[in-house]
């Protein structure tokens, strides 16, 4: 640290991304990327003429992508915000709405804590129940005489499904959160929503609740983690606030090629749906196999499983898998230290993973 760093950032603890080692070829089940390549239209969009156009700035209004998102999600163009990854959308939301602080679960996406610190936003951490589900009452606040709730006096951010547990909350729960906390923003991070067995996206609720902001990303279900595109959908007034901040920071936040790729990815619904279906099938298979090996596996609706074995510690399993060429994600948090998060890849990768786990447990 230099002696020039502003005091506000001296205690900042940055996010720790999942490892991307280059030393050898791993079966990479540690960062929830898609095993599938982007849609054929996306690959075709990355061409020479697009490269020639890189001399020009990207469209600061992101028009073609906003138009496509508006059509795909049946919302107004003015209800759409586009970010350099959904992490950037989350950051602008914390920056814009964070004055009263944000509440979120103790076991959740670790970026929230970092973004809060970066923006000097206070936080209130709500412990999950012992079964790793969210206790809705924690976010509703005290009951009022009319049988309603007074809210918790803070904004809320919850991933649905939650990460790294994979467990979803219901749309009724989200509606209750919005109603109880009408004077604050309720942000639902839907990074994994496309992998759920049933449609559980809160996007349709944004028409009813002016304080609901939903974020999604192209990084997981649309195989574009490296393109860095995410978006938020909510009431036009919320979006306008975030646009003010974006235009005060970086109006060219999404580059030309990524924007074009994102449009193509949205257009190919058949490819997208087929890939999500394959992930669901591989998830179900892997879960059954892990259970046969004695694992306790949480009920995941995402492209990963969160599992622990009574026979081996989470850390030990992670290290031995790594030795054997399989990368999963282990978190040091004592509450979940016995678990590993296993991203769902190709069928053959999952078979190899299960084989390797079996060998580790046997010898
Ligand atoms: C991966 C992830 C994101 C965002 O990813 P981007 O690549 O920045 O779009 C957001 N929230 C959760 C819970 C995630 O796991």
Short mmCIF file of N, CA and C and ligand atoms in Angstrom, two decimals, residues 15 31-32 83-90 108-112 159-164 189-192 215-220 224-226 228-231 304 341, ligand 1:
data_model
loop_
_atom_site.label_atom_id
_atom_site.label_comp_id
_atom_site.label_asym_id
_atom_site.label_seq_id
_atom_site.Cartn_x
_atom_site.Cartn_y
_atom_site.Cartn_z
N UNK A 15 -12.63 -8.71 -3.59
CA UNK A 15 -13.24 -10.01 -3.90
C UNK A 15 -12.15 -10.99 -4.33
N UNK A 31 -15.96 -22.15 -11.20
CA UNK A 31 -16.39 -20.74 -11.31
C UNK A 31 -17.76 -20.59 -11.99
N UNK A 32 -18.50 -21.68 -12.07
CA UNK A 32 -19.88 -21.63 -12.58
C UNK A 32 -19.99 -21.10 -14.01
N UNK A 83 -24.97 -3.32 -17.87
CA UNK A 83 -23.69 -3.13 -17.21
C UNK A 83 -22.60 -4.02 -17.78
N UNK A 84 -21.37 -3.71 -17.43
CA UNK A 84 -20.21 -4.50 -17.78
C UNK A 84 -20.16 -5.70 -16.80
N UNK A 85 -20.98 -6.69 -17.11
CA UNK A 85 -21.24 -7.76 -16.16
C UNK A 85 -22.32 -7.31 -15.19
N UNK A 86 -23.02 -8.27 -14.57
CA UNK A 86 -24.05 -7.82 -13.62
C UNK A 86 -23.39 -7.28 -12.35
N UNK A 87 -22.13 -7.63 -12.11
CA UNK A 87 -21.41 -7.03 -10.98
C UNK A 87 -21.43 -5.50 -11.07
N UNK A 88 -21.31 -4.99 -12.30
CA UNK A 88 -21.32 -3.54 -12.43
C UNK A 88 -22.72 -2.98 -12.14
N UNK A 89 -23.75 -3.71 -12.52
CA UNK A 89 -25.13 -3.28 -12.20
C UNK A 89 -25.30 -3.23 -10.68
N UNK A 90 -24.81 -4.27 -10.01
CA UNK A 90 -24.91 -4.32 -8.55
C UNK A 90 -24.18 -3.13 -7.94
N UNK A 108 -23.77 -15.99 1.14
CA UNK A 108 -24.28 -15.49 -0.14
C UNK A 108 -23.11 -15.06 -1.01
N UNK A 109 -23.42 -14.41 -2.11
CA UNK A 109 -22.40 -13.91 -3.04
C UNK A 109 -21.48 -12.93 -2.30
N UNK A 110 -20.19 -13.24 -2.26
CA UNK A 110 -19.30 -12.46 -1.40
C UNK A 110 -19.02 -11.05 -1.95
N UNK A 111 -19.44 -10.79 -3.18
CA UNK A 111 -19.20 -9.47 -3.77
C UNK A 111 -19.99 -8.36 -3.06
N UNK A 112 -21.16 -8.69 -2.50
CA UNK A 112 -21.99 -7.63 -1.90
C UNK A 112 -21.23 -6.87 -0.82
N UNK A 159 -29.71 -13.10 -3.76
CA UNK A 159 -29.68 -13.82 -5.03
C UNK A 159 -30.81 -14.87 -5.04
N UNK A 160 -31.46 -15.00 -6.16
CA UNK A 160 -32.48 -16.04 -6.30
C UNK A 160 -32.26 -16.80 -7.58
N UNK A 161 -31.86 -18.10 -7.46
CA UNK A 161 -31.51 -18.83 -6.24
C UNK A 161 -30.27 -18.24 -5.56
N UNK A 162 -30.15 -18.54 -4.25
CA UNK A 162 -28.99 -18.05 -3.51
C UNK A 162 -27.73 -18.81 -3.95
N UNK A 163 -26.60 -18.16 -3.77
CA UNK A 163 -25.31 -18.79 -4.03
C UNK A 163 -24.47 -18.65 -2.76
N UNK A 164 -23.67 -19.65 -2.39
CA UNK A 164 -23.44 -20.90 -3.10
C UNK A 164 -24.36 -22.05 -2.69
N UNK A 189 -30.91 -10.76 -7.30
CA UNK A 189 -29.80 -11.08 -8.19
C UNK A 189 -30.08 -12.45 -8.83
N UNK A 190 -30.49 -12.42 -10.09
CA UNK A 190 -30.91 -13.65 -10.77
C UNK A 190 -29.82 -14.23 -11.68
N UNK A 191 -28.59 -14.26 -11.17
CA UNK A 191 -27.48 -14.79 -11.98
C UNK A 191 -27.73 -16.23 -12.44
N UNK A 192 -28.49 -16.99 -11.63
CA UNK A 192 -28.67 -18.41 -11.92
C UNK A 192 -30.12 -18.80 -12.22
N UNK A 215 -31.53 -8.20 -11.32
CA UNK A 215 -30.34 -8.25 -12.18
C UNK A 215 -30.17 -9.65 -12.76
N UNK A 216 -29.68 -9.70 -13.98
CA UNK A 216 -29.33 -10.96 -14.63
C UNK A 216 -28.00 -10.78 -15.37
N UNK A 217 -27.45 -11.89 -15.82
CA UNK A 217 -26.13 -11.84 -16.47
C UNK A 217 -26.07 -12.76 -17.69
N UNK A 218 -25.20 -12.42 -18.62
CA UNK A 218 -24.92 -13.30 -19.77
C UNK A 218 -23.79 -14.28 -19.43
N UNK A 219 -23.25 -14.18 -18.21
CA UNK A 219 -22.04 -14.94 -17.88
C UNK A 219 -22.26 -16.43 -17.69
N UNK A 220 -23.45 -16.82 -17.23
CA UNK A 220 -23.64 -18.22 -16.87
C UNK A 220 -24.47 -18.94 -17.93
N UNK A 224 -21.24 -16.50 -21.74
CA UNK A 224 -20.48 -15.32 -22.16
C UNK A 224 -19.77 -14.62 -21.00
N UNK A 225 -19.22 -15.41 -20.05
CA UNK A 225 -18.57 -14.80 -18.88
C UNK A 225 -17.47 -13.83 -19.29
N UNK A 226 -16.74 -14.16 -20.35
CA UNK A 226 -15.62 -13.32 -20.79
C UNK A 226 -16.05 -12.05 -21.52
N UNK A 228 -18.44 -9.99 -20.48
CA UNK A 228 -18.80 -9.02 -19.45
C UNK A 228 -20.06 -8.23 -19.82
N UNK A 229 -21.20 -8.88 -19.80
CA UNK A 229 -22.47 -8.17 -20.00
C UNK A 229 -23.48 -8.66 -18.97
N UNK A 230 -24.12 -7.71 -18.30
CA UNK A 230 -25.20 -8.02 -17.38
C UNK A 230 -26.23 -6.92 -17.50
N UNK A 231 -27.39 -7.12 -16.87
CA UNK A 231 -28.41 -6.08 -16.98
C UNK A 231 -29.29 -6.07 -15.75
N UNK A 304 -24.81 -25.31 -10.28
CA UNK A 304 -23.79 -25.86 -9.38
C UNK A 304 -24.49 -26.63 -8.27
N UNK A 341 -18.42 -26.32 -3.62
CA UNK A 341 -19.36 -25.94 -4.67
C UNK A 341 -18.85 -26.51 -5.98
C1 LIG B 1 -21.61 -14.83 -11.32
C2 LIG B 1 -22.50 -14.01 -10.44
C3 LIG B 1 -22.82 -12.68 -10.73
C4 LIG B 1 -22.28 -11.83 -11.81
O1 LIG B 1 -21.51 -12.13 -12.71
P1 LIG B 1 -21.08 -11.16 -13.88
O2 LIG B 1 -20.12 -12.01 -14.60
O3 LIG B 1 -20.49 -9.92 -13.29
O4 LIG B 1 -22.33 -10.85 -14.66
C5 LIG B 1 -23.70 -12.01 -9.92
N1 LIG B 1 -24.25 -12.60 -8.85
C6 LIG B 1 -23.97 -13.86 -8.54
C7 LIG B 1 -24.63 -14.45 -7.35
C8 LIG B 1 -23.07 -14.60 -9.29
O5 LIG B 1 -22.76 -15.84 -8.95
#
